[in-house]
Short mmCIF file of C-alpha atoms and ligand atoms in Angstrom, two decimals:
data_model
loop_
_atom_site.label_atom_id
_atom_site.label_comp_id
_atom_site.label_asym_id
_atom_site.label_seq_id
_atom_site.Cartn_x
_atom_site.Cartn_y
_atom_site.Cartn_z
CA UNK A 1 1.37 36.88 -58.94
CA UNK A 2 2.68 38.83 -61.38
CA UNK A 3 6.30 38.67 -61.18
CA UNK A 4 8.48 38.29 -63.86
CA UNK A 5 10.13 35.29 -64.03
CA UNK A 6 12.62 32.92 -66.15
CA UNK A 7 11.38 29.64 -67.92
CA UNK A 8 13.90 26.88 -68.27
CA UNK A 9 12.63 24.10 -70.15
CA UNK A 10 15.08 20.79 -71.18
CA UNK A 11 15.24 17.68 -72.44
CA UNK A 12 15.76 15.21 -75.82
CA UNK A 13 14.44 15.89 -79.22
CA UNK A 14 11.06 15.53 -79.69
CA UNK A 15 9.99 15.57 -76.31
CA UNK A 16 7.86 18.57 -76.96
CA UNK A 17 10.10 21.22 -75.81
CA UNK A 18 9.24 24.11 -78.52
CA UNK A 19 5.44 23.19 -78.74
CA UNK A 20 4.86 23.72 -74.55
CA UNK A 21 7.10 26.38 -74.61
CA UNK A 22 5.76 28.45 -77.70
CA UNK A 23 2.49 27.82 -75.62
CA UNK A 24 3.28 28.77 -72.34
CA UNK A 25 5.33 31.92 -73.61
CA UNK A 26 1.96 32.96 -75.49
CA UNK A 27 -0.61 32.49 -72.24
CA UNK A 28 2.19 34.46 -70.58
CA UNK A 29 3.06 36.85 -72.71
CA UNK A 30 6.70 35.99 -72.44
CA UNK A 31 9.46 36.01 -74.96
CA UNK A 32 10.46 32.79 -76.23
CA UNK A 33 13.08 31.35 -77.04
CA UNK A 34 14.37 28.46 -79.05
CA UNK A 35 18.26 27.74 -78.18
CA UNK A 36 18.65 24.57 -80.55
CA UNK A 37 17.70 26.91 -83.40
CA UNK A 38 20.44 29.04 -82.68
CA UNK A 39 22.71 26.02 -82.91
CA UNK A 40 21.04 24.60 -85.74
CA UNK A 41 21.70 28.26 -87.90
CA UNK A 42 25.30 28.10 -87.07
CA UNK A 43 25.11 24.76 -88.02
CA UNK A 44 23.14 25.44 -91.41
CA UNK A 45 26.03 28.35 -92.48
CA UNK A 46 28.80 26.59 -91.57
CA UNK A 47 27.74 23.63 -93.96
CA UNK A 48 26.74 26.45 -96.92
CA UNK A 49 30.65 27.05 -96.29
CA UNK A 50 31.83 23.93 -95.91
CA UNK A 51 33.26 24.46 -92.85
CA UNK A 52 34.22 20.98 -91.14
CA UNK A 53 31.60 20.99 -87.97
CA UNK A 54 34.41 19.08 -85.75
CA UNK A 55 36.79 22.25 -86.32
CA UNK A 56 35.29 24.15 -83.47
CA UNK A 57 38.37 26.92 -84.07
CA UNK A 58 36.60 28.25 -87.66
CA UNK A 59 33.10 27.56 -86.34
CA UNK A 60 34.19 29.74 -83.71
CA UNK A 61 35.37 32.71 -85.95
CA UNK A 62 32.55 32.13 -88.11
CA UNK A 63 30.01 32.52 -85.01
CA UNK A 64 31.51 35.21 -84.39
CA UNK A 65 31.03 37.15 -87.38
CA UNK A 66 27.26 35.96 -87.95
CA UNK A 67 23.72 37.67 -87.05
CA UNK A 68 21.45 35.10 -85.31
CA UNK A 69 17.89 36.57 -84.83
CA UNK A 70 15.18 34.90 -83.44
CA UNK A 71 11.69 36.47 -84.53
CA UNK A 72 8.21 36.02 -83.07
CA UNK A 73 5.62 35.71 -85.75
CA UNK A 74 2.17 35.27 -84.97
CA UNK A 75 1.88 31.41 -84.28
CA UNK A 76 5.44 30.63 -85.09
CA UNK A 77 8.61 32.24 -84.84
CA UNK A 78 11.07 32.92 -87.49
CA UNK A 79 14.65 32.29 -88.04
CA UNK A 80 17.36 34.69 -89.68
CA UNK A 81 20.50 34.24 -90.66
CA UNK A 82 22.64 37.77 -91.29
CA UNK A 83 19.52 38.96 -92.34
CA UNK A 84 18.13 35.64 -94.43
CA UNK A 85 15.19 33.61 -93.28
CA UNK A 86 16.61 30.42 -92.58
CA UNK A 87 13.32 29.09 -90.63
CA UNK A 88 13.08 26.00 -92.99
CA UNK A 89 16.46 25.10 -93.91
CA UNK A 90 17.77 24.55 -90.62
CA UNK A 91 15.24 21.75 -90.18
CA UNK A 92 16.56 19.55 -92.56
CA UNK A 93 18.24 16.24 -92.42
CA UNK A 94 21.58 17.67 -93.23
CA UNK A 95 21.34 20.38 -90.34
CA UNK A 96 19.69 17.80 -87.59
CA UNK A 97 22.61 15.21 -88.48
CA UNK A 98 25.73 17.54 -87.92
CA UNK A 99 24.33 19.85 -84.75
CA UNK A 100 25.30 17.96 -82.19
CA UNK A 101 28.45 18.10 -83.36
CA UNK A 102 28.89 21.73 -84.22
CA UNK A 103 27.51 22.55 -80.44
CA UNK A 104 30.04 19.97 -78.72
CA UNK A 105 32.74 22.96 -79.00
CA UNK A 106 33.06 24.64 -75.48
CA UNK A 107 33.81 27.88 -77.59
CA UNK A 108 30.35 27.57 -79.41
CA UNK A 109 28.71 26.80 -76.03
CA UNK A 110 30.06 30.30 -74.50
CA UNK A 111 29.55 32.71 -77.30
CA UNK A 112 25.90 31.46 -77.03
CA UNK A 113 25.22 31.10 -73.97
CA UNK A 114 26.27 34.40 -74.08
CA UNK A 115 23.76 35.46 -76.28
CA UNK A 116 20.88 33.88 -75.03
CA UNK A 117 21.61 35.39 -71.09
CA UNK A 118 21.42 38.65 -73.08
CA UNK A 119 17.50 37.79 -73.99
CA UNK A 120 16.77 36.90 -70.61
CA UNK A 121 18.35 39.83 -68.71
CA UNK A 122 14.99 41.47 -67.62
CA UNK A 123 12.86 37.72 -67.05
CA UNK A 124 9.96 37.03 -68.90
CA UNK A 125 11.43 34.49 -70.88
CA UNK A 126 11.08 30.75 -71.67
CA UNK A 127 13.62 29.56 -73.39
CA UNK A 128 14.10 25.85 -74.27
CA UNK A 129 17.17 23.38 -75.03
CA UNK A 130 19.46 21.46 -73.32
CA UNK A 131 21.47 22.90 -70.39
CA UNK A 132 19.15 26.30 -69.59
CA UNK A 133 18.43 25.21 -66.05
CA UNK A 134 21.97 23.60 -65.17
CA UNK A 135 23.86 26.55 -67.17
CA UNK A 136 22.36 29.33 -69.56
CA UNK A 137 19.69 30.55 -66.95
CA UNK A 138 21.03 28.97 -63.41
CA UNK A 139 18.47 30.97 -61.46
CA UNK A 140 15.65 30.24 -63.45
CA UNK A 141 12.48 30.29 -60.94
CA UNK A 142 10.95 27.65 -62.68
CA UNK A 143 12.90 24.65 -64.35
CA UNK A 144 10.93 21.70 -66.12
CA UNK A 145 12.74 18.57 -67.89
CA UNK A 146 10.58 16.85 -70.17
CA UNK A 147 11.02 13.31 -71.38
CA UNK A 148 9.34 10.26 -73.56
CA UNK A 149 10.13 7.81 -75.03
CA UNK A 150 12.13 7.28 -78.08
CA UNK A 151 9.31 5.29 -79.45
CA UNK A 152 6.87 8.21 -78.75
CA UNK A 153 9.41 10.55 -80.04
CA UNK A 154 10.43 9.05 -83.31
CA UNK A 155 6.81 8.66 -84.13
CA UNK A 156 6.30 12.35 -82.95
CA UNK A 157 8.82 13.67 -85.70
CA UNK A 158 7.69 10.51 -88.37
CA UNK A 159 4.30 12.48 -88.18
CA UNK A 160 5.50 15.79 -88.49
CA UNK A 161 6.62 14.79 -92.09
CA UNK A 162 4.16 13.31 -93.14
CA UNK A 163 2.30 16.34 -92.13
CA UNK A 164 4.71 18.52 -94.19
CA UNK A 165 4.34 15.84 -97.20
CA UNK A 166 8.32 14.90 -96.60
CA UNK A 167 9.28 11.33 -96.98
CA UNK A 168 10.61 9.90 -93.74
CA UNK A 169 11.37 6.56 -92.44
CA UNK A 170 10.42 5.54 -88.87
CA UNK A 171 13.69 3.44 -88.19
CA UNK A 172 16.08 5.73 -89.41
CA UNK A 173 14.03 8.49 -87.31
CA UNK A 174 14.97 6.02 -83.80
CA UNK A 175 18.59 6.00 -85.17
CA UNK A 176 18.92 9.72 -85.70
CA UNK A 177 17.23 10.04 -81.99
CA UNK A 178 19.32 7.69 -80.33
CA UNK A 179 22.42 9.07 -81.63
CA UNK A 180 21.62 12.54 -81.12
CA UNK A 181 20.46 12.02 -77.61
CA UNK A 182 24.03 9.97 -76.71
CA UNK A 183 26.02 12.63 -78.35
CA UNK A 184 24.09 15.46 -75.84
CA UNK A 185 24.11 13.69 -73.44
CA UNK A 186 27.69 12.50 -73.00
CA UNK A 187 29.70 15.79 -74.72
CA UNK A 188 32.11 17.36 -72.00
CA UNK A 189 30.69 20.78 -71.76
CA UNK A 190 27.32 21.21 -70.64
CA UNK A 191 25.69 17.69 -71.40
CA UNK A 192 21.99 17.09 -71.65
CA UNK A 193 21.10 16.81 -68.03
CA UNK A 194 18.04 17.26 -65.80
CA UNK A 195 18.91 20.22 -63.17
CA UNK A 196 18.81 18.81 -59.43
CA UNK A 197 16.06 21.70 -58.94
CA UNK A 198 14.02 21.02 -62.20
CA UNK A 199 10.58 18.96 -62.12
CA UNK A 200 10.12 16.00 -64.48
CA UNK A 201 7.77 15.25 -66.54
CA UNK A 202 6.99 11.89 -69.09
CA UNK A 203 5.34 13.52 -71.81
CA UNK A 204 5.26 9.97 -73.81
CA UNK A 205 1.61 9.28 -72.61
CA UNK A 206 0.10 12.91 -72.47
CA UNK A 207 -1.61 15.03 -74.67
CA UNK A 208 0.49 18.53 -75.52
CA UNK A 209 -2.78 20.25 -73.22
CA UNK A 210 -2.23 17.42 -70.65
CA UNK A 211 1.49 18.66 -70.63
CA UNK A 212 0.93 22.58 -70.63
CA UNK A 213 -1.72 22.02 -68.03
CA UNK A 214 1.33 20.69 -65.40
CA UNK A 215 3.49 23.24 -66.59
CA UNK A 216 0.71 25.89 -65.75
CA UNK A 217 0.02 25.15 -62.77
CA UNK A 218 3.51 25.04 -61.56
CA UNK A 219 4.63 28.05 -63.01
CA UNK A 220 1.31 29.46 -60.80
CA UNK A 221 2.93 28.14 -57.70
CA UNK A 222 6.23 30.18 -58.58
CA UNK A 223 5.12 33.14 -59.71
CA UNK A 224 3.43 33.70 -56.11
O1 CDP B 1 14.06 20.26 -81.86
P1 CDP B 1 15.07 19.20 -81.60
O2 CDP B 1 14.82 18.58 -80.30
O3 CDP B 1 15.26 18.27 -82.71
O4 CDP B 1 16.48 19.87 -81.41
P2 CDP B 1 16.83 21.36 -81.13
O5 CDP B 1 16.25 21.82 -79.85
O6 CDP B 1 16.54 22.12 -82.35
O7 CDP B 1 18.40 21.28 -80.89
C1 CDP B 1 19.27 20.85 -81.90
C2 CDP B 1 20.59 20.46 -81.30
O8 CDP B 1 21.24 21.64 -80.81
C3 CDP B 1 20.57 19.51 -80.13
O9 CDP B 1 20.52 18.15 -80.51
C4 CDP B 1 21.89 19.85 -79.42
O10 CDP B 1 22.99 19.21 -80.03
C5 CDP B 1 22.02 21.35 -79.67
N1 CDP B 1 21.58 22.15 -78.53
C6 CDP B 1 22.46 22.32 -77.48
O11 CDP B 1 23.55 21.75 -77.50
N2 CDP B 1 22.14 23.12 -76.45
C7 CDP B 1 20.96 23.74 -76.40
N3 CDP B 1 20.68 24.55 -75.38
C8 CDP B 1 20.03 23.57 -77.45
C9 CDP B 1 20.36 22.74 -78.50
O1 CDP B 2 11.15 20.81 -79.08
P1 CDP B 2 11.19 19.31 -79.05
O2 CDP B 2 12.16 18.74 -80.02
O3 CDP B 2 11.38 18.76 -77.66
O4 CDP B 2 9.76 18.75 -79.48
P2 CDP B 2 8.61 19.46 -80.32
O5 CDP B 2 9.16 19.81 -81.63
O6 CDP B 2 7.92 20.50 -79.52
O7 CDP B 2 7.52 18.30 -80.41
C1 CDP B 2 7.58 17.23 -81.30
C2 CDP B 2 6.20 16.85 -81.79
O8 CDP B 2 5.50 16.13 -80.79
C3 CDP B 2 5.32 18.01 -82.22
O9 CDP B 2 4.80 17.71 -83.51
C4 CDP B 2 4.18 18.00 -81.22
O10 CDP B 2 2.95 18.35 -81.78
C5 CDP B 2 4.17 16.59 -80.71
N1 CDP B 2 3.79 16.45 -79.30
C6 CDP B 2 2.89 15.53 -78.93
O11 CDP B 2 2.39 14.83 -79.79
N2 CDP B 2 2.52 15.33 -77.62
C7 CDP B 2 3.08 16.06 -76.67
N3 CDP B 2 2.74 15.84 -75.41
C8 CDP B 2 4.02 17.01 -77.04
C9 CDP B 2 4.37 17.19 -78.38
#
């Protein structure tokens, strides 16, 4: 019961990924670990640079000469940057719009998935994303894919900014969704895909407890 053992949890934006994760990794006492905000902090420098995020050869020497830490705060973790916090910046419009781009380069995609198998070496871990359970963490005992719809979702992240007092416009929020989701899904190198071993779940109808309740009692089953 209380083996140590690798979280792998995918699926499209907003379908409540980080919040079950964050979650789970807490009632565990896990690490967690958010891969799209490594992506999304490459992404945010390279644009402070303006480095072109279809010319994966300088993202690539860029990556290569930047710090990416991932820190656990209390009820949220924190983002930094060679040393900058970077938590908020790498949210924004200009960051979400170009990431999928940046992290279509297979060189990106190695250096870190690199990184990330480095966190998980000793288990413990849930990390979250888009290809953990078919490629960063293979072996993972447990592998969930969540979904909803992009209704559900769009509304999801409309709320969030209202929340956060930032002017956002549903439509445009379905647009920036759809998009994002095609470009995951259909890049060469390790697309947005649900693992033949990972469960499923439809988050659109259930309540974030309703969610981590499922998870739970999976993860129970596997940890036996
Ligand atoms: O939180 P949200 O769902 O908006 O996205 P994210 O998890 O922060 O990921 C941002 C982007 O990074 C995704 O749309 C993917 O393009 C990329 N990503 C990836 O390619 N592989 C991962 N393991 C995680 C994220
Ligand atoms: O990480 P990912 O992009 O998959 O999604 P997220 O950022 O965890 O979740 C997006 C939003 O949906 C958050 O504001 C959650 O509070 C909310 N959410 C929800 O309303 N119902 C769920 N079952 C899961 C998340």
């Amino acid at each position: 019961m209380n083996k140590n053992i690798s979280i792998a949890i995918d699926g499209p934006a907003a379908a409540g990924k980080s919040t079950v994760a964050k979650i789970i990794a807490q009632k565990l006492s896990y690490l967690y670990i958010d891969t799209g905000a490594m992506y999304r902090a490459l992404t945010w420098k390279a644009l402070q640079k303006g480095i072109d995020p279809e010319d994966g050869e300088q993202l690539f020497q860029l990556l290569k000469e930047t710090s990416i830490e991932l820190k656990q705060g209390k009820n949220h973790q924190k983002v930094f940057v060679d040393g900058q916090d970077v938590t908020e910046e790498i949210r924004l419009p200009e960051v979400t719009n170009s990431v999928s781009t940046v992290s279509k380069h297979a060189s990106i995609r190695e250096e870190m998935v690199r990184r990330q198998q480095q966190f998980a070496v000793n288990g413990g871990v849930v990390m979250d994303g888009r290809d953990i359970g078919t490629n960063v963490l293979p072996k993972a005992e447990v592998k969930i894919f969540l979904r909803a719809g992009v209704k559900e979702r769009a509304k999801r992240r409309y709320l969030e900014n209202v929340k956060k007092g930032i002017p956002a416009d549903y439509d445009q929020l379905v647009e920036e969704i759809l998009k994002r989701d095609e470009l995951d899904s259909n890049r060469e190198v390790a697309p947005l895909k649900k693992a033949e071993d990972a469960i499923e779940i439809d988050t659109t109808d259930l309540s974030i407890d309703q969610v981590v309740d499922q998870m739970m009692k999976y993860i129970k089953e596997r940890k036996k």
